[in-house]
Each structure stands twice: as structure tokens, then as C-alpha cells.
GROMACS .gro file of C-alpha atoms in nm:
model
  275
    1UNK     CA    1  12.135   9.611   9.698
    2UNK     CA    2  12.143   9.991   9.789
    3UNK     CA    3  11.809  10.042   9.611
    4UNK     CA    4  11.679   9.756   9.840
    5UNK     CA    5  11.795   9.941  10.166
    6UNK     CA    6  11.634  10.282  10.052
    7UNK     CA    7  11.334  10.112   9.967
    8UNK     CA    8  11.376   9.977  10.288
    9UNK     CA    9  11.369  10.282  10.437
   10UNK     CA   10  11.099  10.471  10.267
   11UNK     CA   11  10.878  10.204  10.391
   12UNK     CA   12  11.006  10.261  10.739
   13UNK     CA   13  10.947  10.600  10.709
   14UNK     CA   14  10.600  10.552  10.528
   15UNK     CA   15  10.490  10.372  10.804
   16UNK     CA   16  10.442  10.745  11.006
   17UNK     CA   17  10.234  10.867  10.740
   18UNK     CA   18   9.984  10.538  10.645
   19UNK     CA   19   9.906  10.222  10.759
   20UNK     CA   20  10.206   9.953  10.702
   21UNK     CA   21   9.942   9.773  10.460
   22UNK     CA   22   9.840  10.071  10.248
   23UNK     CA   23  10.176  10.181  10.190
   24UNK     CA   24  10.239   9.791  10.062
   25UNK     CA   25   9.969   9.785   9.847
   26UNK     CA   26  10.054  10.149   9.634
   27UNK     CA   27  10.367   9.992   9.585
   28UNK     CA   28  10.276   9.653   9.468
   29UNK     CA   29   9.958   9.763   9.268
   30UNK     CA   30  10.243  10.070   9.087
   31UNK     CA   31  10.512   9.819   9.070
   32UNK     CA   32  10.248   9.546   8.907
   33UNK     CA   33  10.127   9.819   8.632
   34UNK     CA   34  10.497   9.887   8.572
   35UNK     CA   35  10.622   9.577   8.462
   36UNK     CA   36  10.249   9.481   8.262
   37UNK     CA   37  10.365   9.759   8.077
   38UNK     CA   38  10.670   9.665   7.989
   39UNK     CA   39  10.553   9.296   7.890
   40UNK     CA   40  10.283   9.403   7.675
   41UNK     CA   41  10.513   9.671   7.490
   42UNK     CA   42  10.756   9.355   7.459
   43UNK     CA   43  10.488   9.127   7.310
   44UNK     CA   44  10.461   8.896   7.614
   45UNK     CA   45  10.115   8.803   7.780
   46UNK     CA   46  10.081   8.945   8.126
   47UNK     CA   47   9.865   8.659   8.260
   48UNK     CA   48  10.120   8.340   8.093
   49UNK     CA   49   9.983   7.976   8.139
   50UNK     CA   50  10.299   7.882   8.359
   51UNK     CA   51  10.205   8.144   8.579
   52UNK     CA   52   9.944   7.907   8.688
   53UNK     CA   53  10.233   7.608   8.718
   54UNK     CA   54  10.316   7.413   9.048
   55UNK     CA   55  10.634   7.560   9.077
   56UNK     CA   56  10.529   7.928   9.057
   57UNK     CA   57  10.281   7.877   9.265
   58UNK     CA   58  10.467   7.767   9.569
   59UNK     CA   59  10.709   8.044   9.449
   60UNK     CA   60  10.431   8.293   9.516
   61UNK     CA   61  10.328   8.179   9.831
   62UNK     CA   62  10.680   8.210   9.971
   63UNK     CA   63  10.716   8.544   9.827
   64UNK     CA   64  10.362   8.669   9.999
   65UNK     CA   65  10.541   8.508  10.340
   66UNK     CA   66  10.824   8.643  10.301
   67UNK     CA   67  10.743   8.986  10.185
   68UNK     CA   68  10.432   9.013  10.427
   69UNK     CA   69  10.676   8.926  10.746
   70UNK     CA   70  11.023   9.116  10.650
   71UNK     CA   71  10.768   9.445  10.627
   72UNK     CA   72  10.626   9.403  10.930
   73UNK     CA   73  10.942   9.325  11.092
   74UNK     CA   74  11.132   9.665  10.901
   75UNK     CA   75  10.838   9.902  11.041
   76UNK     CA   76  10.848   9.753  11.388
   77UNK     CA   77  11.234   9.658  11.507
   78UNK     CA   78  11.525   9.843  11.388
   79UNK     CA   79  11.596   9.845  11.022
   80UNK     CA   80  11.968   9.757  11.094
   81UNK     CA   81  11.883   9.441  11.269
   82UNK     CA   82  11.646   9.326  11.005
   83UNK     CA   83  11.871   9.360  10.758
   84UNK     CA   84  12.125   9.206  10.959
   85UNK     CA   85  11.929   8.859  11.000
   86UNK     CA   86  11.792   8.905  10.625
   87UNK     CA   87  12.173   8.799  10.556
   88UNK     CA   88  12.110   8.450  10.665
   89UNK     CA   89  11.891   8.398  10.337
   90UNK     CA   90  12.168   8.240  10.105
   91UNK     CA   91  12.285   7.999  10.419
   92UNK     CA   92  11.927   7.862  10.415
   93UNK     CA   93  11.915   7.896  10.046
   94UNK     CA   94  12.244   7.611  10.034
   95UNK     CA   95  12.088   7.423  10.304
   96UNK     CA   96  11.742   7.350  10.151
   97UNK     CA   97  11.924   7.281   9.841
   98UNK     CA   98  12.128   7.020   9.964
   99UNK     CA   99  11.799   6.860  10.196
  100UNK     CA  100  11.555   6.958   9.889
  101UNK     CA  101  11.687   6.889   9.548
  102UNK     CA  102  12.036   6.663   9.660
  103UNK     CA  103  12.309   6.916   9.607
  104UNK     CA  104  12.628   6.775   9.782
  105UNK     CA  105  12.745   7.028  10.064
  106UNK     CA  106  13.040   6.889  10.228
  107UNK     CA  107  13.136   6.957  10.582
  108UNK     CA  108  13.333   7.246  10.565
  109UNK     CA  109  13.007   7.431  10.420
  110UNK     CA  110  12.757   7.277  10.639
  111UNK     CA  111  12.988   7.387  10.914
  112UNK     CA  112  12.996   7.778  10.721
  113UNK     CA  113  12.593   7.716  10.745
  114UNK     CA  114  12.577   7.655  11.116
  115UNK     CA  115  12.796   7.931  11.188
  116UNK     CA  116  12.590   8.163  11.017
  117UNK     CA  117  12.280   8.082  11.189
  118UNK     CA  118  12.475   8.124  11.553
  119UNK     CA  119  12.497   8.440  11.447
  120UNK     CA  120  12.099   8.518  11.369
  121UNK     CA  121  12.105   8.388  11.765
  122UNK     CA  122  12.375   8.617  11.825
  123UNK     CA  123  12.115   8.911  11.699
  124UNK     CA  124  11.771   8.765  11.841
  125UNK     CA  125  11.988   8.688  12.161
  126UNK     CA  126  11.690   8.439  12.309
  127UNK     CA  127  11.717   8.450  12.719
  128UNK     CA  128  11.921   8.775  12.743
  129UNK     CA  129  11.786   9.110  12.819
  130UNK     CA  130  11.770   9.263  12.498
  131UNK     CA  131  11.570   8.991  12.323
  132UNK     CA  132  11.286   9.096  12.168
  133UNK     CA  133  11.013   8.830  12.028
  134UNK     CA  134  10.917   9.111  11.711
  135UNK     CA  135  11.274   8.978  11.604
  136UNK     CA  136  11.117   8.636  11.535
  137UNK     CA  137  10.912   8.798  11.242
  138UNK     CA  138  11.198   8.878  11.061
  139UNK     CA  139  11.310   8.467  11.060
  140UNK     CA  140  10.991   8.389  10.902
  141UNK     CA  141  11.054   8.645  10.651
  142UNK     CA  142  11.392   8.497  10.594
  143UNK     CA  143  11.262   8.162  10.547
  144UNK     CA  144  10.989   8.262  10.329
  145UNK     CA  145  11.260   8.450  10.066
  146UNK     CA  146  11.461   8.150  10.121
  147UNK     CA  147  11.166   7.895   9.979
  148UNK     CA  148  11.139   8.182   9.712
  149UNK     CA  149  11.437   8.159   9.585
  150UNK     CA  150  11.466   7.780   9.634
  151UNK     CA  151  11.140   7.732   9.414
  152UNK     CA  152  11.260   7.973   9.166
  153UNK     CA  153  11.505   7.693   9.009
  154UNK     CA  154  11.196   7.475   8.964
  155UNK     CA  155  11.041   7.783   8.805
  156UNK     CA  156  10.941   7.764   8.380
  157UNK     CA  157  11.215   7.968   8.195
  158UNK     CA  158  10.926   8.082   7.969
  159UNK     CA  159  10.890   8.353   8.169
  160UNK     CA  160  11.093   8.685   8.109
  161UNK     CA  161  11.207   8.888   8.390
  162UNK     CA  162  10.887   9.172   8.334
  163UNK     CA  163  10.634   8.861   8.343
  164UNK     CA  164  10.799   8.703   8.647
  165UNK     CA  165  10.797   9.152   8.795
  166UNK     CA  166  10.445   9.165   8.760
  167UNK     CA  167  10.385   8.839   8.990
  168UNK     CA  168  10.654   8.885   9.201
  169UNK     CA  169  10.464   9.279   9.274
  170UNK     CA  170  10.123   9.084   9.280
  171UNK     CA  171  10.184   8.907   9.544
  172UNK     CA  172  10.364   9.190   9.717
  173UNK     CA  173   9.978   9.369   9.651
  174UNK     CA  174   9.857   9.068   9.831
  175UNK     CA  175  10.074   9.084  10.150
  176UNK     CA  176  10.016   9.474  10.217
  177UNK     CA  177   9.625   9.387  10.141
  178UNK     CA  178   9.628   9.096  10.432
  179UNK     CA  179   9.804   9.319  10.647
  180UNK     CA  180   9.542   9.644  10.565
  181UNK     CA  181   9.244   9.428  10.584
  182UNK     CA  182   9.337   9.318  10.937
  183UNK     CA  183   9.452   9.663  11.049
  184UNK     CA  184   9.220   9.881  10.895
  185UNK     CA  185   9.244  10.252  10.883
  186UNK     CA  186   9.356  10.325  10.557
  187UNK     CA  187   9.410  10.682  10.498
  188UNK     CA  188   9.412  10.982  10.193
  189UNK     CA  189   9.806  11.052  10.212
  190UNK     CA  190   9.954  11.351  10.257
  191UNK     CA  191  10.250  11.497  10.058
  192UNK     CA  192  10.495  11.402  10.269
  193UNK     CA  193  10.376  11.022  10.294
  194UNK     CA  194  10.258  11.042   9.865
  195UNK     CA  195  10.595  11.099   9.799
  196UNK     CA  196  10.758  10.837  10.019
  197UNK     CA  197  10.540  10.579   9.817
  198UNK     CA  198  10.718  10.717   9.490
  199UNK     CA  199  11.042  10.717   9.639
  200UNK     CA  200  10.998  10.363   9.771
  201UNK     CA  201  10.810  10.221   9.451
  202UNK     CA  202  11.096  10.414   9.223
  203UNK     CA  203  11.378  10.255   9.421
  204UNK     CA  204  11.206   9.900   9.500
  205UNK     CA  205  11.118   9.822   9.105
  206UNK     CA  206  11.452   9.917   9.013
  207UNK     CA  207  11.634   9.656   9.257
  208UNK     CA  208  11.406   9.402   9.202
  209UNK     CA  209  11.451   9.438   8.787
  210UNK     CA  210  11.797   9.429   8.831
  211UNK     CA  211  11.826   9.191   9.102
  212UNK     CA  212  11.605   8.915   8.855
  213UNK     CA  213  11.834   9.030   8.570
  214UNK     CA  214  12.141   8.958   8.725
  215UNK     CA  215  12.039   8.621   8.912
  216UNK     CA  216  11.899   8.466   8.591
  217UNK     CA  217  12.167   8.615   8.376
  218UNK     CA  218  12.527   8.593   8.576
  219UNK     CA  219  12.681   8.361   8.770
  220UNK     CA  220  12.475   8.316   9.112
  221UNK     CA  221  12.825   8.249   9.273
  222UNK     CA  222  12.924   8.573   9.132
  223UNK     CA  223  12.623   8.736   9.212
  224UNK     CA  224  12.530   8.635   9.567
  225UNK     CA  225  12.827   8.827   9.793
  226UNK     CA  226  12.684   9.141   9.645
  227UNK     CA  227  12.363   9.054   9.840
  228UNK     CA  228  12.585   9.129  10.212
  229UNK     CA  229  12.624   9.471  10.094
  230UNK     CA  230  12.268   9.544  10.126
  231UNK     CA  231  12.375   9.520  10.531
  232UNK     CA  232  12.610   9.773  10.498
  233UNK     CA  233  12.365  10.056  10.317
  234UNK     CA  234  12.059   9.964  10.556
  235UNK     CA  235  12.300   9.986  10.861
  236UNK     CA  236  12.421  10.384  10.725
  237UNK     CA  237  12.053  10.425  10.669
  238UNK     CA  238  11.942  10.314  11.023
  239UNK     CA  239  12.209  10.543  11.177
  240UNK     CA  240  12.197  10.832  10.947
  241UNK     CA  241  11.805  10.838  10.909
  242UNK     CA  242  11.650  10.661  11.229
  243UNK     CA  243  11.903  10.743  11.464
  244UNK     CA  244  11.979  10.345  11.531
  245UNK     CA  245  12.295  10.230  11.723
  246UNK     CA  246  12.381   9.882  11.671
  247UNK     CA  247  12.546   9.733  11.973
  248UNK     CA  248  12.825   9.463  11.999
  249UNK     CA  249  12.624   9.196  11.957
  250UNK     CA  250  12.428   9.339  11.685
  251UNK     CA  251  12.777   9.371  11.478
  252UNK     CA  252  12.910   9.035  11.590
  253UNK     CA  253  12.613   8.862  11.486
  254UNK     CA  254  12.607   9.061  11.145
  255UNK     CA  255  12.992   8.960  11.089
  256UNK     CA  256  12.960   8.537  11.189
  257UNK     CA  257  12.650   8.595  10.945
  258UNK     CA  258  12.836   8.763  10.654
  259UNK     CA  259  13.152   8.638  10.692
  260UNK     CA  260  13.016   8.250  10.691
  261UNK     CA  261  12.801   8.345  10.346
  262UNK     CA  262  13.072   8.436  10.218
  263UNK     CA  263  13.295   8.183  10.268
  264UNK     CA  264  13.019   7.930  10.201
  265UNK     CA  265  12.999   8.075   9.841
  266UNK     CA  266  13.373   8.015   9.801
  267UNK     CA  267  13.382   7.689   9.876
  268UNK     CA  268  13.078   7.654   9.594
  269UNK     CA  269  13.312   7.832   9.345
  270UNK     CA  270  13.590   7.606   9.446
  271UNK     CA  271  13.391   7.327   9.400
  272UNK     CA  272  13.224   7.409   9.046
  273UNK     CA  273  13.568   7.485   8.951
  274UNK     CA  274  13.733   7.138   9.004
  275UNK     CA  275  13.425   6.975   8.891
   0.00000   0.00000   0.00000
């Protein structure tokens, strides 16, 4: 989760140096070479027939939405409050499993869920003065890693994690090249901006491989509150790097948010346990 929230902020900072876009597309083009590489040394054919499977497919799309929209929304509101609503992901995640696939959620959880999103209103704060509609860009990106991540169960375990890398950074490719193609202006970067794309592709491939590693190899009940920590590291980034200052309702939002994940994730535990 901390290489998330410095890749995070590269691409913030990126953002002064080359089009949002541009700086997507290095990254997802790098990334996409990176883990090719590693298949092929491994044996395993880049382009696999299940990559072409139902499943994956609306897997991909959600991961274009919801990597297109959570970029735009980190270069143009503050990373902390990004971040902050990004947290809602595993709330929607238990939600569209239960109205989805079936999965019982009892009251007590559904209550946890509701919560939660009270406090993604807390943080967009619709009808007050310091609502800001840019904000809403971030929800779509939240619901787009949600369907991700929802689709991913339906998703062919054929795949190892460097095949599943290399689409996951295709489509990344894809939403920096819808955003550059609209925007234009794509530039020759200078040192300062080259080496922000390193820093940000270094750092992003590195979460991602061991994010996919530990979801598909540990226990996602186990896994999951480790996600809430990526808050805490973009917050110290925003401050430190960006010179952000969350307000009140910034933090209380952020805590109803993480504190209702968290609990929601218990009560799964619990209930796998007397199961």
C-alpha cells in the first residue's frame, strides 16, 4: 500500500511536467514490457486464450474505468481526499457480492456498508461550501476498481500473476491513451518529469505484483485491512509533499470510512470461522 501512495504521488507530481495522459501511458506501456518479460522467461504466453474470456473482459473494462477516473481525480483534487474515498472500495466490493453472486451479508454488515458510504458524503460534502463536483470522479473510479475486483473471482485461474500484470498495465496504456488523445499536447520530457515516470513506474509495478500476489495467495480477510493503510501514507504524502491540510470533515469522513471496512471484514472472519 505505501508503494501505491508514492506512485500516487509521482503521478501527481508528473502531472507539472507532461500531460496527465502521457505520463499514464510511459507507465502502462513500461509496466506492460515488464511483466511480458517475466512471462515469457517463465514459459507462459503473453497473449493466453482466457485473456480473451467473458470474465476478463469485463475485468478490463472496469480496470480502464477505474484507472482512467482515480488519475484524473489524483492530478486534479487533493491526493489526501482521493485516497480517502478510494477506501470505500472493499464496502462496495461486499455489497456487489452479496447483490451479484448471493453472498449472505447480514444486517450488522450491511449496516458497516452504509456507514461507510456516509462517510464518502462526509468527504464530497454535496450542498455545503466546500463541495467540489471534481470529487465525483473519484466515485466512478471507486466503482470501477470495485467491478474489478468483483469480476476478478469470475476470472480463469490459468492465468499467473505476470500474465494477469501485463493486462492489468494494458489497459492502464489504454486509459492514459483516451485521456492524451482528448487532451493533446504530448511533450519530450525533461529530466525532472523522465525521472518521475521511473519513480512512479518502479513503485507502481512493485505494488501491483505484490498486491496480485497476496490477494490470490493469502487470505483476502487477512489481506484487505492492509488496504486502509494506503490512507495513511497518501495523507503524509499530501501534507509532506503538496502542502495539503485535511480539515475535520475530511478526517471524519476518512475514519466512518475506515473504521466501518474494518469492522465489516471482522464480521466476515467471524462468520467464515463459525461456518
Amino acid at each position: 500500500m505505501a508503494g501505491f501512495a508514492v506512485e500516487d504521488m509521482f503521478l501527481k507530481a508528473a502531472k507539472a511536467h507532461m500531460p496527465l495522459g502521457q505520463a499514464l501511458l510511459a507507465f502502462g506501456v513500461i509496466g506492460m514490457v515488464f511483466f511480458a518479460v517475466m512471462a515469457r522467461r517463465q514459459g507462459e504466453a503473453v497473449l493466453h486464450p482466457a485473456a480473451l474470456s467473458r470474465p476478463l473482459l469485463i475485468r478490463s473494462g472496469f480496470e480502464v474505468t477505474g484507472r482512467l477516473f482515480y488519475s484524473l481525480a489524483i492530478a486534479l483534487t487533493p491526493l489526501s481526499v482521493a485516497s480517502a474515498i478510494l477506501q470505500a472500495t472493499p464496502l462496495v466490493v461486499v455489497a456487489g457480492a452479496a447483490l451479484i453472486f448471493g453472498e449472505t451479508v447480514g444486517w450488522r454488515r450491511w449496516t458497516a456498508i452504509v456507514v461507510g458510504f456516509l462517510g464518502v458524503l462526509v468527504i464530497l460534502r454535496p450542498g455545503l461550501d466546500g463541495f467540489s463536483v471534481l470529487s465525483l470522479v473519484t466515485v466512478v473510479g471507486l466503482i470501477g476498481f470495485a467491478g474489478r475486483d468483483l469480476a476478478t473471482r469470475a476470472a480463469p485461474k490459468v492465468l499467473s500473476n505476470r500474465q494477469l500484470g501485463v493486462y492489468g498495465m494494458a489497459m492502464l496504456a489504454l486509459a492514459g491513451a483516451i485521456i492524451l488523445s482528448v487532451t493533446g499536447g504530448a511533450v519530450w520530457p525533461d529530466a525532472t518529469g523522465a525521472a518521475l515516470v521511473v519513480g512512479m513506474t518502479a513503485f507502481g509495478i512493485f505494488a501491483y505484483n505484490a498486491l496480485t500476489i497476496a490477494m490470490r495467495t493469502g487470505e483476502i480477510s487477512a489481506v484487505t485491512p492492509f488496504r486502509y493503510t494506503r490512507l495513511v501514507f497518501a495523507m503524509i504524502a499530501g501534507v509532506v509533499v503538496f502542502g495539503e491540510h485535511p480539515d475535520a470533515l475530511t478526517l471524519i469522513g476518512s475514519a466512518l470510512i475506515v473504521g466501518s471496512g474494518i469492522y465489516t471484514l471482522h464480521r466476515s472472519r467471524q462468520r467464515d470461522a463459525s461456518t
